[in-house]
The first five atom37 places (N, CA, C, CB, O) and aatype in JSON, in Angstrom:
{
  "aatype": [20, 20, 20, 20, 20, 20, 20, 20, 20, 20, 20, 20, 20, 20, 20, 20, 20, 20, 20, 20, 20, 20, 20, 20, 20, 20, 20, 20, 20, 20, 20, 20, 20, 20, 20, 20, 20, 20, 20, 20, 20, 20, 20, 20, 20, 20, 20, 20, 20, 20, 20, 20, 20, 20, 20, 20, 20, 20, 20, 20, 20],
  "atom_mask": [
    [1, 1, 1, 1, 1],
    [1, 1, 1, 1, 1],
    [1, 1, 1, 1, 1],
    [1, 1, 1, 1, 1],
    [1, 1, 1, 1, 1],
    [1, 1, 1, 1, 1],
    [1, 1, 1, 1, 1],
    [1, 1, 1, 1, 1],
    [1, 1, 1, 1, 1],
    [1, 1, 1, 1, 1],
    [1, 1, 1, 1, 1],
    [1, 1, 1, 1, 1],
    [1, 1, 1, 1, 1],
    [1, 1, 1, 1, 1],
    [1, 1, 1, 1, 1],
    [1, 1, 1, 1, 1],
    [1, 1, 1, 1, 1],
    [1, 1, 1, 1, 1],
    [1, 1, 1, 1, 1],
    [1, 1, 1, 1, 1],
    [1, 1, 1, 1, 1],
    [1, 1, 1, 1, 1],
    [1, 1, 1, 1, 1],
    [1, 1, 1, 1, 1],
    [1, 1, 1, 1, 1],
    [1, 1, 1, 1, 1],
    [1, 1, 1, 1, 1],
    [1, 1, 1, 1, 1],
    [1, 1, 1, 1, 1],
    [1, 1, 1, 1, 1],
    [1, 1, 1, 1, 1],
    [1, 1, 1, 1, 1],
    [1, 1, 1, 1, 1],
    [1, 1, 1, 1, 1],
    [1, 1, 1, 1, 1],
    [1, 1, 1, 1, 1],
    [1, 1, 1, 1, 1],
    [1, 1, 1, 1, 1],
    [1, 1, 1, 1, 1],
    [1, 1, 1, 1, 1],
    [1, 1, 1, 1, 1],
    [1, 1, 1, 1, 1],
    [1, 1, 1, 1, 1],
    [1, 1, 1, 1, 1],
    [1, 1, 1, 1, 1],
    [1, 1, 1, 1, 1],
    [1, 1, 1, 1, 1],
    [1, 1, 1, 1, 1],
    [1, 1, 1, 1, 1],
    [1, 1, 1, 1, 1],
    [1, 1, 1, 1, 1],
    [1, 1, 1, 1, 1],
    [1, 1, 1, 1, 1],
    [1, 1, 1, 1, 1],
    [1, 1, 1, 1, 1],
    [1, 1, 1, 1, 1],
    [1, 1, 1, 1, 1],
    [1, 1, 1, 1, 1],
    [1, 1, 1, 1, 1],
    [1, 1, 1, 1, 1],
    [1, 1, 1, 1, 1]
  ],
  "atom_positions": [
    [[-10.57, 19.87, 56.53], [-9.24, 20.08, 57.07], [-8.98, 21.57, 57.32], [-8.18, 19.52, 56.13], [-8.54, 21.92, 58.42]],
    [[-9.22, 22.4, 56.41], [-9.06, 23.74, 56.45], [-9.78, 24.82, 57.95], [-9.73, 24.07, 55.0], [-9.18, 25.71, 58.55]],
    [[-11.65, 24.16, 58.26], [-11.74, 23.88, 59.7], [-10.98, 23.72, 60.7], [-12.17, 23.11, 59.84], [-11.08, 24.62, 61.53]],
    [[-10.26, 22.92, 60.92], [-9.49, 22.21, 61.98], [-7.98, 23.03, 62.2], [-9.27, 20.52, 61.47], [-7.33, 23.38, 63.19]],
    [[-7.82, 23.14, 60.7], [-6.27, 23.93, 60.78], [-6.96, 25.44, 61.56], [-5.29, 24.29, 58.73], [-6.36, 25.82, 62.56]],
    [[-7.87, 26.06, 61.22], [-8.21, 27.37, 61.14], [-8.52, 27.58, 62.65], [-9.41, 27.69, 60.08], [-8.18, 28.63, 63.2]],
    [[-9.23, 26.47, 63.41], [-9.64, 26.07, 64.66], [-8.72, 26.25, 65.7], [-10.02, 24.83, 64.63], [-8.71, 26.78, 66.8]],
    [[-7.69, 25.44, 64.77], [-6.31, 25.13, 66.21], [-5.24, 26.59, 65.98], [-4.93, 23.08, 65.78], [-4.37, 26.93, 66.78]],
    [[-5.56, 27.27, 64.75], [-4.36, 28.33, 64.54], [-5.33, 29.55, 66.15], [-4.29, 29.3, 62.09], [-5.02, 29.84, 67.31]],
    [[-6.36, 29.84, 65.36], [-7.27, 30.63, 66.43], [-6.69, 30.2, 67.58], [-8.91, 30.35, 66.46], [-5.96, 31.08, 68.04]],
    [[-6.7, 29.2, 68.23], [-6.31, 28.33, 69.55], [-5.66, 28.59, 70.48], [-5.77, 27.41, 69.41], [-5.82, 28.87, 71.67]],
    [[-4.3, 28.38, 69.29], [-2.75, 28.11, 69.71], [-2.41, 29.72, 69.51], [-1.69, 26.81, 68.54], [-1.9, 30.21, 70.51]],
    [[-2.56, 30.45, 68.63], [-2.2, 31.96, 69.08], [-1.23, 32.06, 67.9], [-1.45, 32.26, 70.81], [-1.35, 31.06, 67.19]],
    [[-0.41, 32.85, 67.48], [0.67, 32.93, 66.05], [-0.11, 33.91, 64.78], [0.94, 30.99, 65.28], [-0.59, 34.96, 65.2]],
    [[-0.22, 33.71, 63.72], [-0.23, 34.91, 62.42], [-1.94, 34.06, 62.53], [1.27, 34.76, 60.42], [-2.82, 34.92, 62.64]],
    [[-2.35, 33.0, 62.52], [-3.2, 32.6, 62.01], [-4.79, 33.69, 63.19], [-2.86, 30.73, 62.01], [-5.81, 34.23, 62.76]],
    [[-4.36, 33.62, 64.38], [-5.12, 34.1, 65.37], [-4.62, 35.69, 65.35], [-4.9, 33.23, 66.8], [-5.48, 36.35, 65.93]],
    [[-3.84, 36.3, 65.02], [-3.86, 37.65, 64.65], [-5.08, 37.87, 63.82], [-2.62, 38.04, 63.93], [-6.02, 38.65, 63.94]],
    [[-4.8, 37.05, 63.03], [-5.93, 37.75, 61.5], [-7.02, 37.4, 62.15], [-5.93, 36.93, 59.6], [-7.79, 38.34, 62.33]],
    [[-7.38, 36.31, 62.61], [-8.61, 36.23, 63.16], [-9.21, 37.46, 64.37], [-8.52, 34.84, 63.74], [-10.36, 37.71, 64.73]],
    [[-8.11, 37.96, 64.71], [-8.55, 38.96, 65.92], [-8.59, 40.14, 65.22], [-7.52, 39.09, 67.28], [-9.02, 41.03, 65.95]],
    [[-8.38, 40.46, 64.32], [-8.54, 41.6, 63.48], [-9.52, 41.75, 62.8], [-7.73, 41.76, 62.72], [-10.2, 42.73, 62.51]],
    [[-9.55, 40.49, 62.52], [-11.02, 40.46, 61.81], [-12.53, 40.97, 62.52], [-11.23, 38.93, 61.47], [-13.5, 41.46, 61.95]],
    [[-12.35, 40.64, 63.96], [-13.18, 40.31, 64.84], [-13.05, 41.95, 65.31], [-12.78, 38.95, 65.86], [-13.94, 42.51, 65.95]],
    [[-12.21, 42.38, 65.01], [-12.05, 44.39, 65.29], [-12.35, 44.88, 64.74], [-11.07, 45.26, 65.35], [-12.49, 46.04, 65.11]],
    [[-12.75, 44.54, 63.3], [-12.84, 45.12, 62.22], [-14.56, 45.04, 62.17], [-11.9, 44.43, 61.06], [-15.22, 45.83, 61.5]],
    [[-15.07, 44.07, 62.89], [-16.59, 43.96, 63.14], [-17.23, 42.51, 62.47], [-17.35, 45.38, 62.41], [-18.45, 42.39, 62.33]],
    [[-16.56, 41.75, 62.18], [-17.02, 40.8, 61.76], [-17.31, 39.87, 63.1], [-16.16, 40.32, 60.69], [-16.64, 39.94, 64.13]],
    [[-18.47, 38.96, 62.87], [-18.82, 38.1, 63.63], [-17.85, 37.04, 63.82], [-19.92, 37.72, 63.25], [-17.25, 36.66, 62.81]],
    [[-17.56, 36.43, 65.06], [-16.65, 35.54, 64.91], [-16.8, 34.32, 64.26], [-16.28, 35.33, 65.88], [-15.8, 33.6, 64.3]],
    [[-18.37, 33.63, 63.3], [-18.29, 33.02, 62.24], [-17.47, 33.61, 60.78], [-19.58, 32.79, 62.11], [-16.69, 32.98, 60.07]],
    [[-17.89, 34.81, 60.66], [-17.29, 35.48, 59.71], [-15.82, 35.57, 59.55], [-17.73, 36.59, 59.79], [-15.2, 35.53, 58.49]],
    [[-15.26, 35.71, 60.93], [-14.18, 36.28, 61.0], [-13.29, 34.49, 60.71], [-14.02, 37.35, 62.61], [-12.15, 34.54, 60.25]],
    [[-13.83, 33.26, 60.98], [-13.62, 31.89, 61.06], [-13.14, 32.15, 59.54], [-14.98, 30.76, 61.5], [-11.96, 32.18, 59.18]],
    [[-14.0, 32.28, 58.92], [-14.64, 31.87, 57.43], [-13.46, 32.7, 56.36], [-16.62, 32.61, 57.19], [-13.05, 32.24, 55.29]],
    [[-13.0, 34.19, 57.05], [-11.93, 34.64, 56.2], [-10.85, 34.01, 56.41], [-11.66, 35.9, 56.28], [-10.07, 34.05, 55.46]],
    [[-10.23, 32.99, 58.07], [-9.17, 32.98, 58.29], [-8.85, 31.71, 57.03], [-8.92, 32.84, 59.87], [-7.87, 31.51, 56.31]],
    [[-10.43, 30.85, 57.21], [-10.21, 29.36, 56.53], [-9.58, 29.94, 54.56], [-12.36, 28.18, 56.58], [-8.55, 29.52, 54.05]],
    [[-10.54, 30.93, 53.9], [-10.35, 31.55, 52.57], [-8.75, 31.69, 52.61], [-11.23, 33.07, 52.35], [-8.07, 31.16, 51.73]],
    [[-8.15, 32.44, 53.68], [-6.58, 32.79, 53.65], [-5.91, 31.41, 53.73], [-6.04, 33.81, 54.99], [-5.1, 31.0, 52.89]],
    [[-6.22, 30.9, 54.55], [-5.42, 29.53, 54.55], [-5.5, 28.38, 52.97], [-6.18, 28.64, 56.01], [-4.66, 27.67, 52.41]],
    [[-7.11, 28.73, 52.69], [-7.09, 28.07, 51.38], [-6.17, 28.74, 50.35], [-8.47, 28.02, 50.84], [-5.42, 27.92, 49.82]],
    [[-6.03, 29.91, 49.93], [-4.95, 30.64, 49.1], [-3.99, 30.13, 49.58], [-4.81, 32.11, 49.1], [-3.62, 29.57, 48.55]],
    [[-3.03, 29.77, 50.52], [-1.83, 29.72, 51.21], [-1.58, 28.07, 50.16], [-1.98, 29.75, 53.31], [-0.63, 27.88, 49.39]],
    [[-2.7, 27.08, 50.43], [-2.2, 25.94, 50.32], [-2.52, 25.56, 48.69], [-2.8, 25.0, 51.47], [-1.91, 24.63, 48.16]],
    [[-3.58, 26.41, 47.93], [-3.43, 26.24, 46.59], [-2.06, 26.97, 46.36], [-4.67, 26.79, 45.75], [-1.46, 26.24, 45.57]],
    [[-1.3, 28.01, 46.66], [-0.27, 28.64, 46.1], [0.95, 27.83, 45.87], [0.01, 29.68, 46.83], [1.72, 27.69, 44.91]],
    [[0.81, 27.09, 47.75], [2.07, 25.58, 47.58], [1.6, 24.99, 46.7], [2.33, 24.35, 48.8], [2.35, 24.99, 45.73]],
    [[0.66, 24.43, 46.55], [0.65, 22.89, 45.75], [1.02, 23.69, 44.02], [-1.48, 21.77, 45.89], [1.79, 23.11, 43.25]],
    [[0.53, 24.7, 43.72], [1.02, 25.51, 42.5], [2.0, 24.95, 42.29], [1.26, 26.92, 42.53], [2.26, 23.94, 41.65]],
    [[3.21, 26.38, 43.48], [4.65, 26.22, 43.13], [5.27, 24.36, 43.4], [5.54, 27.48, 44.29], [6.2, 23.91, 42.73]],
    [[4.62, 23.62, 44.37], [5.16, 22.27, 44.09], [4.97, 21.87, 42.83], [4.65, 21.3, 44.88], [5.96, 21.4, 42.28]],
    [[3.99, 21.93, 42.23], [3.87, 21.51, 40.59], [4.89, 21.32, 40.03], [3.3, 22.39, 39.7], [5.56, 20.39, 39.59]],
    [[4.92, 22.98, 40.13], [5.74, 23.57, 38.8], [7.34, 23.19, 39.49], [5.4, 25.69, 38.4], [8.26, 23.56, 38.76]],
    [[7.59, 22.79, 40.27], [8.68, 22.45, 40.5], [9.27, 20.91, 40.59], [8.79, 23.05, 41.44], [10.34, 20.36, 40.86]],
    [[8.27, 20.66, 40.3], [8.06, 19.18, 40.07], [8.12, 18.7, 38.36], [6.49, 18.82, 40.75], [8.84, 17.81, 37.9]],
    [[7.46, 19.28, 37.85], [7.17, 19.51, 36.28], [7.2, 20.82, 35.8], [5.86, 19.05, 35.87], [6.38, 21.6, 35.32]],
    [[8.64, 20.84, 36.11], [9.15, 22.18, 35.09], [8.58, 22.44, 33.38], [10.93, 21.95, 34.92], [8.44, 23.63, 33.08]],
    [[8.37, 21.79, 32.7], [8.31, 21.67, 31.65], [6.65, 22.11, 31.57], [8.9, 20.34, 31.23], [6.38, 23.1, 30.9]],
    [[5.74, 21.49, 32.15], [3.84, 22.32, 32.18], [4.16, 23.64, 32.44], [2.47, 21.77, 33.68], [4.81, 23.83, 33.47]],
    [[3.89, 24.54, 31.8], [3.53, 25.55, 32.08], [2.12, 26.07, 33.2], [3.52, 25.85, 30.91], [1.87, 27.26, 33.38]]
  ]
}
């Protein structure tokens, strides 16, 4: 999934295809530059499901 999201952000143009074009300035290959956008997007969606947790089950620390 993280593929596909990372695929269509590149695509469609917005924050997701910035980073990717920066990346790609910065000298990374555009596999490389794929591969950081997918890592950022993975942080993004462990951070939600985190804060959903914990907002879900206040009480787990």
């Amino acid at each position: 999934m993280l593929h596909i999201i990372a695929v269509c952000q590149i695509r469609d143009g917005g924050r997701g295809q910035d980073y990717y074009l920066r990346k790609i300035a910065e000298g990374k290959t555009p596999a490389e530059a794929r591969r950081a956008l997918k890592r950022r997007l993975s942080n993004v969606v462990y951070r939600t499901l985190k804060r959903d947790h914990h907002r879900t089950h206040p009480a787990v620390a």
